[in-house]
Coordinates of C-alpha atoms and ligand atoms in Angstrom, one line a residue:
X158 CA 113.5 104.9 97.9
X159 CA 110.4 105.2 95.7
X160 CA 106.8 106.7 97.2
X161 CA 103.5 107.4 96.2
X162 CA 103.5 111.4 96.8
X163 CA 100.4 113.4 97.2
X164 CA 100.1 116.3 96.0
X165 CA 97.0 118.2 96.3
X166 CA 93.7 116.9 96.9
X167 CA 91.5 115.3 93.8
X168 CA 90.6 112.1 92.0
X169 CA 93.0 109.1 91.9
X170 CA 95.2 110.6 89.5
X171 CA 96.8 113.2 92.1
X172 CA 98.4 110.3 93.6
X173 CA 102.2 109.8 91.8
X174 CA 104.8 107.3 91.7
X175 CA 108.8 109.1 92.8
X176 CA 111.3 109.5 94.9
X177 CA 111.5 110.5 98.4
X178 CA 114.2 110.7 101.2
X179 CA 115.9 107.4 103.0
X180 CA 114.2 107.6 106.0
X181 CA 116.3 107.3 109.7
X182 CA 115.4 105.6 112.9
X183 CA 115.2 108.2 115.5
X184 CA 114.2 108.4 119.1
X185 CA 112.0 105.5 120.1
X186 CA 111.7 104.5 116.6
X187 CA 111.8 101.9 114.3
X188 CA 112.4 101.5 110.1
X189 CA 110.4 99.1 108.7
X190 CA 111.3 97.4 104.8
X191 CA 107.7 97.2 103.7
X192 CA 106.7 94.7 102.2
X193 CA 102.2 95.3 102.1
X194 CA 100.7 98.8 102.1
X195 CA 96.9 98.4 103.3
X196 CA 94.8 100.8 101.2
X197 CA 91.8 101.5 103.5
X198 CA 88.1 102.9 101.8
X199 CA 89.1 106.3 104.0
X200 CA 92.2 106.4 102.0
X201 CA 90.0 107.1 98.9
X202 CA 87.5 110.0 100.5
X203 CA 90.9 111.9 102.4
X204 CA 92.6 111.9 99.3
X205 CA 90.2 113.3 97.4
X206 CA 89.3 116.4 99.9
X207 CA 91.4 116.4 102.9
X208 CA 88.5 115.2 104.6
X209 CA 89.1 111.5 107.5
X210 CA 90.6 110.5 110.3
X211 CA 93.9 112.8 110.4
X212 CA 94.0 115.8 111.8
X213 CA 97.5 117.6 111.6
X214 CA 98.3 115.2 108.9
X215 CA 97.2 117.3 105.5
X216 CA 99.6 119.2 105.1
X217 CA 100.9 118.4 101.4
X218 CA 102.7 117.4 99.7
X219 CA 102.6 114.0 101.7
X220 CA 102.9 110.3 101.0
X221 CA 100.0 109.0 102.5
X222 CA 98.6 105.3 103.9
X223 CA 98.5 104.6 107.3
X224 CA 98.8 100.4 107.8
X225 CA 102.7 98.9 107.1
X226 CA 104.3 95.8 107.5
X227 CA 107.8 94.2 106.8
X228 CA 110.8 93.6 108.3
X229 CA 112.6 95.6 111.1
X230 CA 116.3 96.6 109.7
X231 CA 116.7 99.2 112.1
X232 CA 115.8 101.0 115.7
X233 CA 115.9 103.8 117.2
X234 CA 119.8 104.5 119.8
X235 CA 117.3 103.5 122.9
X236 CA 115.1 101.0 121.5
X237 CA 115.5 97.4 121.7
X238 CA 118.2 95.7 118.9
X239 CA 116.1 92.8 119.0
X240 CA 113.5 94.1 117.3
X241 CA 115.9 94.2 114.3
X242 CA 114.9 91.3 112.0
X243 CA 111.3 90.9 113.0
X244 CA 108.5 90.5 111.3
X245 CA 105.9 93.4 111.9
X246 CA 103.0 95.4 111.5
X247 CA 102.1 98.7 112.2
X248 CA 100.0 101.7 111.9
X249 CA 102.1 105.0 110.4
X250 CA 99.3 107.6 111.9
X251 CA 98.2 108.5 108.9
X252 CA 100.8 109.4 106.3
X253 CA 103.8 107.3 105.2
X254 CA 102.5 104.2 104.4
X255 CA 103.2 103.8 100.6
X256 CA 106.5 103.6 100.5
X257 CA 109.8 101.4 100.3
X258 CA 110.4 101.9 103.9
X259 CA 108.4 103.9 106.7
X260 CA 109.6 105.3 109.9
X261 CA 107.5 104.2 112.7
X262 CA 106.6 104.1 116.8
X263 CA 108.9 101.5 118.0
X264 CA 106.0 100.6 120.7
X265 CA 103.6 100.3 118.5
X266 CA 105.3 97.4 116.2
X267 CA 103.0 94.1 116.4
X268 CA 104.8 91.2 115.5
X269 CA 103.3 88.9 113.1
X270 CA 103.0 85.3 114.4
X271 CA 105.1 82.7 112.4
X272 CA 102.9 80.5 110.6
X273 CA 101.3 84.4 109.6
X274 CA 101.6 85.8 106.1
X275 CA 103.1 89.1 105.7
X276 CA 100.1 89.7 103.4
X277 CA 97.2 88.7 105.8
X278 CA 98.5 90.5 108.5
X279 CA 98.8 93.5 106.7
X280 CA 95.7 93.0 105.6
X281 CA 94.2 92.5 108.9
X282 CA 96.4 95.0 110.9
X283 CA 93.6 98.2 110.5
X284 CA 90.1 96.5 109.2
X285 CA 91.3 93.3 112.0
X286 CA 91.7 95.8 114.5
X287 CA 88.4 97.6 113.3
X288 CA 86.4 94.2 113.2
X289 CA 87.4 93.1 116.5
X290 CA 86.5 96.5 118.1
X291 CA 82.8 96.7 116.7
X292 CA 82.0 93.3 117.6
X293 CA 83.0 93.8 121.0
X294 CA 81.3 96.9 121.4
X295 CA 78.4 95.8 120.1
X296 CA 78.3 92.6 122.4
X297 CA 76.9 89.6 120.5
X298 CA 74.5 87.2 121.6
X299 CA 74.4 83.8 119.9
X300 CA 71.2 83.5 117.8
X301 CA 71.1 87.5 117.6
X302 CA 70.4 88.7 114.1
X303 CA 72.8 90.6 113.4
X304 CA 72.7 92.8 109.5
X305 CA 76.2 93.7 108.2
X306 CA 76.4 96.4 105.0
X307 CA 79.2 96.4 102.8
X308 CA 79.4 92.4 103.4
X309 CA 82.5 91.9 101.2
X310 CA 84.4 94.8 101.8
X311 CA 87.6 94.6 104.4
X312 CA 85.8 95.0 107.1
X313 CA 83.0 93.7 106.1
X314 CA 84.2 90.5 105.5
X315 CA 85.9 90.2 109.0
X316 CA 82.7 91.4 110.9
X317 CA 80.3 88.2 108.8
X318 CA 83.5 85.9 110.2
X319 CA 83.3 87.1 113.8
X320 CA 79.1 88.2 113.3
X321 CA 79.3 84.3 112.5
X322 CA 81.8 82.9 115.1
X323 CA 80.0 84.3 118.1
X324 CA 77.4 82.8 117.3
X325 CA 74.9 85.3 115.8
X326 CA 72.9 84.6 112.4
X327 CA 74.4 87.0 110.2
X328 CA 72.3 88.9 107.5
X329 CA 74.8 89.8 104.9
X330 CA 73.7 93.1 102.9
X331 CA 76.2 93.9 100.1
X332 CA 76.0 95.6 96.4
X333 CA 76.3 92.9 93.7
X334 CA 76.4 89.0 92.9
X335 CA 79.8 88.6 93.6
X336 CA 79.9 89.6 96.6
X337 CA 76.4 88.5 98.4
X338 CA 78.1 85.2 97.2
X339 CA 81.9 86.2 98.7
X340 CA 79.7 86.8 102.2
X341 CA 78.2 83.8 101.8
X342 CA 80.7 82.1 101.4
X343 CA 82.1 83.6 104.5
X344 CA 78.9 82.2 106.6
X345 CA 76.0 84.2 105.5
X346 CA 73.1 82.4 106.4
X347 CA 70.9 85.3 104.7
X348 CA 72.7 87.6 101.5
X349 CA 70.8 90.2 100.2
X350 CA 71.7 92.8 97.1
X351 CA 70.6 96.5 98.2
X352 CA 71.1 98.1 95.1
X353 CA 67.8 96.4 94.0
X354 CA 64.7 97.5 95.5
X355 CA 62.9 96.0 98.0
X356 CA 65.8 94.9 99.6
X357 CA 65.0 94.9 103.3
X358 CA 61.0 92.6 102.5
X359 CA 63.7 90.2 101.5
X360 CA 65.7 91.3 105.1
X361 CA 61.8 90.7 106.4
X362 CA 60.7 87.8 105.1
X363 CA 64.0 85.6 106.1
X364 CA 64.4 86.6 110.1
X365 CA 61.7 89.5 110.7
X366 CA 63.8 91.7 112.0
X367 CA 67.6 92.5 113.6
X368 CA 69.0 92.9 116.3
X369 CA 72.3 94.3 115.3
X370 CA 73.3 96.5 112.2
X371 CA 77.4 97.2 111.6
X372 CA 76.6 100.5 109.5
X373 CA 79.6 101.8 107.6
X374 CA 77.5 102.4 104.7
X375 CA 75.4 105.2 106.2
X376 CA 73.3 107.5 104.1
X377 CA 69.9 106.0 102.8
X378 CA 71.9 102.6 103.2
X379 CA 72.3 103.3 107.2
X380 CA 68.8 104.5 107.4
X381 CA 66.7 101.6 105.9
X382 CA 69.0 99.4 107.9
X383 CA 68.0 100.9 111.4
X384 CA 64.5 100.3 110.5
X385 CA 65.2 96.9 109.9
X386 CA 66.1 97.3 113.8
X387 CA 63.5 95.7 116.3
X388 CA 62.9 97.9 119.3
X389 CA 66.2 97.4 122.3
X390 CA 68.4 97.0 119.2
X391 CA 71.4 98.0 118.5
X392 CA 73.1 99.9 115.6
X393 CA 77.3 99.9 115.3
X394 CA 77.8 102.6 113.3
X395 CA 81.0 103.8 112.2
X396 CA 81.6 104.6 108.8
X397 CA 80.2 106.7 106.0
X398 CA 81.4 105.1 103.0
X399 CA 78.0 106.0 101.0
X400 CA 79.7 109.8 101.7
X401 CA 77.0 110.5 104.7
X402 CA 76.4 109.2 108.4
X403 CA 72.8 107.8 108.5
X404 CA 70.5 110.7 109.6
X405 CA 69.1 109.1 112.9
X406 CA 69.5 111.1 116.2
X407 CA 69.9 110.4 119.4
X408 CA 66.1 110.8 120.2
X409 CA 65.3 109.0 116.7
X410 CA 66.9 106.0 118.3
X411 CA 65.6 106.4 121.7
X412 CA 61.4 106.3 120.5
X413 CA 62.6 103.1 118.8
X414 CA 64.4 102.2 122.1
X415 CA 67.8 101.9 119.7
X416 CA 71.1 101.8 121.2
X417 CA 73.0 103.9 119.4
X418 CA 77.2 102.7 119.7
X419 CA 80.2 104.7 118.3
X420 CA 83.1 102.8 119.6
X421 CA 86.0 105.3 121.0
X422 CA 89.0 103.2 121.6
X423 CA 92.1 103.9 123.8
X424 CA 95.2 103.6 121.9
X425 CA 95.8 100.5 124.2
X426 CA 92.5 98.8 123.1
X427 CA 93.2 99.1 119.6
X428 CA 96.7 97.5 119.9
X429 CA 94.9 94.2 121.7
X430 CA 92.4 94.5 118.6
X431 CA 95.3 94.0 116.5
X432 CA 97.0 91.2 118.1
X433 CA 93.7 89.5 118.7
X434 CA 92.8 89.4 114.7
X435 CA 96.4 88.7 114.2
X436 CA 96.5 85.3 116.5
X437 CA 92.3 84.9 115.2
X438 CA 93.6 84.5 111.5
X439 CA 97.4 82.5 112.8
X440 CA 94.8 80.1 114.6
X441 CA 92.8 79.5 110.9
X442 CA 89.7 80.9 112.9
X443 CA 89.8 83.9 110.9
X444 CA 90.2 84.3 107.2
X445 CA 91.9 88.2 105.5
X446 CA 90.0 88.2 102.0
X447 CA 92.8 89.7 99.9
X448 CA 90.9 91.3 97.2
X449 CA 93.1 93.2 95.1
X450 CA 97.1 93.4 94.8
X451 CA 98.7 96.7 93.4
X452 CA 102.3 97.3 92.9
X453 CA 103.4 100.3 94.7
X454 CA 103.5 103.2 92.0
X455 CA 99.7 102.0 90.6
X456 CA 98.5 103.4 93.8
X457 CA 96.3 105.4 91.5
X458 CA 94.6 102.6 90.3
X459 CA 93.8 100.6 93.6
X460 CA 92.6 103.9 94.3
X461 CA 90.2 104.0 90.9
X462 CA 89.2 100.2 91.7
X463 CA 88.2 101.2 95.5
X464 CA 86.2 104.0 95.0
X465 CA 84.1 102.8 92.7
X466 CA 83.3 99.5 94.3
X467 CA 85.2 96.8 92.2
X468 CA 86.5 95.9 94.9
X469 CA 86.3 93.1 97.2
X470 CA 87.8 92.6 100.7
X471 CA 91.5 94.4 101.1
X472 CA 93.2 96.1 98.7
X473 CA 97.3 95.9 99.2
X474 CA 100.4 97.7 97.8
X475 CA 103.0 95.5 97.5
X476 CA 106.3 97.6 98.2
X477 CA 108.6 95.0 96.7
Ligands
LIG1196 N1 89.0 100.2 107.1 C1 89.4 100.2 108.9 O1 90.3 100.0 109.4 C2 87.9 101.2 109.5 C3 88.2 101.9 110.5 C4 87.3 102.9 110.9 C5 85.9 102.5 110.2 N2 86.2 102.0 109.1 C6 85.1 102.8 107.8 O2 83.9 101.3 107.2 C7 83.5 101.4 106.1 C8 84.5 100.3 105.3 O3 85.2 100.5 105.0 P1 86.7 99.9 104.5 O4 88.0 100.2 104.0 O5 86.2 98.1 105.3 O6 85.6 99.9 102.6 P2 85.1 98.9 101.9 O7 83.8 98.1 102.7 O8 86.2 97.9 101.6 O9 84.6 99.7 100.4 C9 83.4 100.5 101.3 C10 82.5 99.6 100.7 O10 81.1 100.4 101.1 C11 80.1 100.0 100.0 N3 79.6 101.6 99.8 C12 78.6 101.7 100.0 N4 77.9 102.7 99.4 C13 78.5 103.6 98.4 C14 79.5 104.5 97.4 N5 78.1 105.4 96.7 N6 80.9 104.3 96.8 C15 81.9 103.8 97.5 N7 81.6 102.4 98.0 C16 79.9 102.6 99.0 C17 81.0 99.3 98.8 O11 80.5 98.5 98.7 P3 79.3 97.5 98.0 O12 79.3 97.3 97.0 O13 78.6 96.4 98.8 O14 78.0 98.5 98.5 C18 82.4 99.5 99.0 O15 83.0 97.9 98.6 C19 83.9 102.7 105.5 O16 82.5 103.8 105.8 C20 85.2 103.1 105.9 O17 85.3 104.2 106.9 C21 86.6 101.4 108.3

């Protein structure tokens, strides 16, 4: 089968398409004919340095990729045969996603609702799961002012919609006009370009301060967002797209009566978050924004686009 290999850490060019051995579903496993594989921002960081959320996955060479969707074509001897032919999404555990086929734990498969395209389902697999988790963790109340960083990104576009649906007043912060226009289309009340100096002043003029920050960028943007929180606010910390976590100690937060929230979900909760995201999309209440599609062989180009901040919404690899 065709796959994309990572043979050493470095720039996007270390992702090289090639052949990989055919896969067989072992006990407890399912074989998926992959239609789409998702790329998340953190995979670009992992590719560059090996750092990231997949401990034990750094033996090279490897096939990267954590989110896939397609049709089940075979299952292990002990697995329910009725799964064969079903449209599913699944996490791979961090390796094996950028390929024409993937073997996954059959217990982790999530069926895709009939009315939802596989591309939309794959777009929601990781980002939807994460966004639902973050919204729940924040415990939003109607009328709260919510700042979403990287609001035109994979997770950000979903956070904007889910926060709005929860009755929040959404302040979307992103880099560049095209991105803030997208956030406005998705329901943001206030949009600011945080590449421009004085962006926090524009937030203050529009809404005073904020009650909740969704911080997936970190660094100086995360710090500025923290400073916008009113006393008693919450900061949900989940990423460092800028390269650094937001540097705020628990003591500094406590001085401002701000709660720092770092969700630690169980596998069962994660599954439920995926199912919720897919169900919301199937019902037409959540719109995954698929901004870019690349053929599997061009995974390196997809990584280049993502890490240079040129993408909006989700980036998918098409495996067939
Ligand atoms: N996807 C998931 O399921 C998941 C799970 C857990 C954690 N996270 C974290 O959530 C954050 C968003 O993830 P995502 O996959 O949805 O990515 P994304 O938002 O689609 O892409 C990252 C965005 O971060 C912004 N950014 C700010 N400073 C940047 C910099 N110095 N270099 C590059 N980008 C920069 C860019 O948007 P602007 O141009 O608008 O600034 C960029 O588009 C990441 O920190 C990620 O690690 C994601």
